[in-house]
Each structure stands twice: as structure tokens, then as C-alpha cells.
């Protein structure tokens, strides 16, 4: 039997995601990819993968998987949730903190459980999954039923084939200073491209009010509840294309932040766009979380993004080996 | 307010930032054939220029979105480069693909045909004849993977969308709304009027170029009966059917 992880409990919505599917948006194919790309990249670095290797994105409540390989190295990142490891016929349970890798052996069971401190967390496996890419990516696009594992979220009984059938014993690592999962700071936006479709009052309300993440949010869009934003005249525009993080405002006046699985084009005016450095933070927000928006200049957004790349590289350079205690 | 704006030979062009990962090059705010052709010409130039940091481009009715990697370029540099391209004159005549897409308009395949006939004051046959009378321009692909927005419909067939969208529209449904006709590439909800159905797959993820149609293509419809529909459908499922296109000057 080939090395694989067997799905004991699929979790609420667990999908394979990489950094996204680029090159097909002109054919109407969404980018998809991890909601929190930073946590995906850091999970991959913990197990020695390339940043773009697909990992399991666990939404709300994560999966439980049985190791059906001689050994695997995994890492869980992106939330405060530790990885539960069940051994000896599941009679022993240990908790592995997030932001570190751990070696598991055949028969051990790993359980993610309820995701805390974010809506999602990432389980990366050293070597990655042995699944052919679809349109150059392993990201799952569930609405289109393609990508990832069979184009869908995991189900009980699925066997996820692994590239490696074993890993070397020593090699577990951890991040001494993992990123803070702060959701208190405002999401920074660049206004436009259709801010002039809104009244001056609407723009002021948008930048000064607190919004709440609606339970009707999904990987396509984060719907917000809050003060209504009024359009100057009508809420239909001749369709144009959409960038990830665009904040569109339909007739209800309630903004929607478009996330990984968003449509490539749309006909609602977009008041602003979340800056790329803050997209992973937007992707972590849970239903019921409150948030604010802060407008910054485009040039500033570019500086912030470059600083973030430098910080991530510095964080990755701090990877430390886990002390062997057996 | 745009980042930069300027004049091309015929059209105003405005560059609008969409956050720090995309730039919209906007030529207008209407649905217009010549505007669409301006967008598609710029797309071709951007592709052949292979600008640093550009990931992909998405043409729409009125604008070209350029998705870029902000760690490899910046909006100011990209804007200059794109504006220069917008002012360039093409030396070669652009080409386009021409298609004849078979469509069955029989009642079982056209659930809204009778209602469309009633709303427009035409007979069902007249609706079909009018739909067949135009060679359509593919303005853009969007809404769903592989969904083509094709225009323009004869004015007699222009209707608003259904107020209550259908929950489930079958694969291949040929539909009309406002000045556009489209084809549902996958089963989905939708608010357009269904006047026919094609057995030809519009979207296939197993293909390196998964959408059959692309912006700029010319599409004519060819009427087929239910027997031909089933025959093509069966052949297509067996991997024994391919719709060919022609190449022509745009």
C-alpha cells in the first residue's frame, strides 16, 4: 500500500490549498489558494517544503488523520490550536504546540480539532501530497469541483497519497517567534477602483465604523454586517475584473471582502481593496469578529508588503531544531 | 481619480489601482464593440511585452485588469509601461477565432423559449431565427469558469434578467439577458432566460486551455435537433468529438 494519510474525521471543511492558481482568470477560473498564505508558507518551511507546496487548510474544525506510512513529518500553523497526537491504539494523547514540526509513525493518529484564534489552520506534510496538479495548482476550488483531492473537501475514508514513505528521524523544528494572530488592528485598504460610486458620507462611514463578520461568509467572500454604505446612483456597474481583497458593495449596502475563491469578474462597485500584506489577516477573521478599515496610499501599501517579506524571511531564518528528548 | 491618465488615438485611458496587486486599465464604462477591441489589443501587447512582475491579465467589457506581483514590480513602474503600450500602434492585423456552436432549440431543451416569445411579442420560431441571425463577439469570460458573455443580441430580444434566479441551470444551457447571450459551462444557479442547449463542453479542466471560447472569438450558432444533440453529447463523453474553429482577420 502506498504511503498515505487516512481520513478518520474530515472536519468541517478541509481542503488542499497552495498559494493559488494563476494564469486562468481570463477564462473565469478563480485563483483559490490558502486564505492565510503566510501560515501556509511557514508550515511548509517547518517541514522543509517549498512555500507553494499544497497543505491541508482546516476551516473551523479540523481533520483527524491516521498515518499509513513508515513515518511522516507534519506541522500545524496558523492558529492557537495544538496538534493532538494519539498513540498506542489511541490510548495515549500528547499535544504538539503549533508552529513546530513533529515526526509521526505508522498507526499514530493526528487530530486538529476546533480551530482557535483564527478561522483556519494549515497542516503541512514533508514532501507534500502525491496528487497531480489541475491547471498548474493543487488548490481546491469546490464550487468548480476541481483541484486538490477529487475537487472537493475531504470525506471520511479518503486516502491522501504522500510523496515520501518515510522521513529522517532528526529534523523537527520550531519557530521561536511565530507571527501574532492579531485581529484587532484595522485592515488597511487602498480606496477604489469605484470609490466615486459612493457618497462622501458612505466613504466616511466605511472608514470610521466597526463591522462584524457575518456567519454567511465563506472562502469566496467575507460578508460584513454594519452601517449601510449608500451608492451615489445605483449599484450596478458594467462588469469589470476583481482582485483578491476587493470590497464590493451590493444593493444592500453591506460590504463583502472578496477572498480566495472569489469570482474573476463582477458587476458591483468596489469601494476599496485590502492591501496584500493584510490579506492573510483578513483570511483569519471568524464570524462574529469585529473589524475596521483604514485607508492608506498605494505607495505605502507597497512598502508594507516588502517589509512583510523581509520579516517573514527573518522569521524563517530563526527556525530552531527541537531538542531530542528520547 | 486614476494613477495616470492619457489619450490614445481614439479613447481616453485611465489607470486605477485595485489594492497593490492589480491595475485596471479602463477605456470607458459602456458595453461597446470597439471599446472591447481596444481592451483586447492592449491585452495582446501586454502579453508580448512580458513586463516584469505581471502574472496575468483579464479583459472585460470596458477594461483590462493586470494582476501583478508587488514584490517584483510596483504600480508606478507598471503604469508607465502599460500607458506606453496603450499608446503603441499595432503593426500586425490581429487575428481571431471563429466558431459554429451547435444548439438545440427544441422545447425540452429551451425551458424559457415560450416565455421569451410571449415577453417579446414574437413567435418562438422568430426568437430562434433572431438568435441565429447574429455572429456574436465574445466580450469576456467570467461569472463562472468558461462562461462567455457574447453580444450583441438583436434589440428585439433584449430582456431583463429573471427577478428570482433559478437554483439549478443545466450544463450547456444557452441563455439570454439584456444585450448578451451566454452558455452555462457547469450546473449553477442563474437568472438568464434559457432558450436552447448545446452538447459541446464549454469548460474542461483536463485541457491546458480549459475554456473553449476566449475573449475576442466570433461565435455563430447552428441549430440542431434533439437526435443530433444526443449524438454529439455521447461522442463528446466518449472523447470522440471536437469542435473546430477557423482563423480569420479580426
CSV table of C-alpha atoms in Angstrom, one decimal, chain A residues 10 48 66 95 120 140 150-151 188 214-215 259 277:
chain,number,residue,atom,x,y,z
A,10,UNK,CA,-12.9,15.1,7.7
A,48,UNK,CA,11.3,21.6,4.5
A,66,UNK,CA,-4.2,8.2,10.6
A,95,UNK,CA,-0.3,17.8,22.4
A,120,UNK,CA,-8.3,28.3,9.6
A,140,UNK,CA,-9.1,23.0,-4.4
A,150,UNK,CA,-11.0,15.0,-6.2
A,151,UNK,CA,-12.1,18.6,-6.4
A,188,UNK,CA,-5.6,48.5,5.7
A,214,UNK,CA,-21.3,37.6,9.1
A,215,UNK,CA,-21.8,33.8,9.6
A,259,UNK,CA,-11.4,36.2,-0.6
A,277,UNK,CA,0.1,42.3,3.3
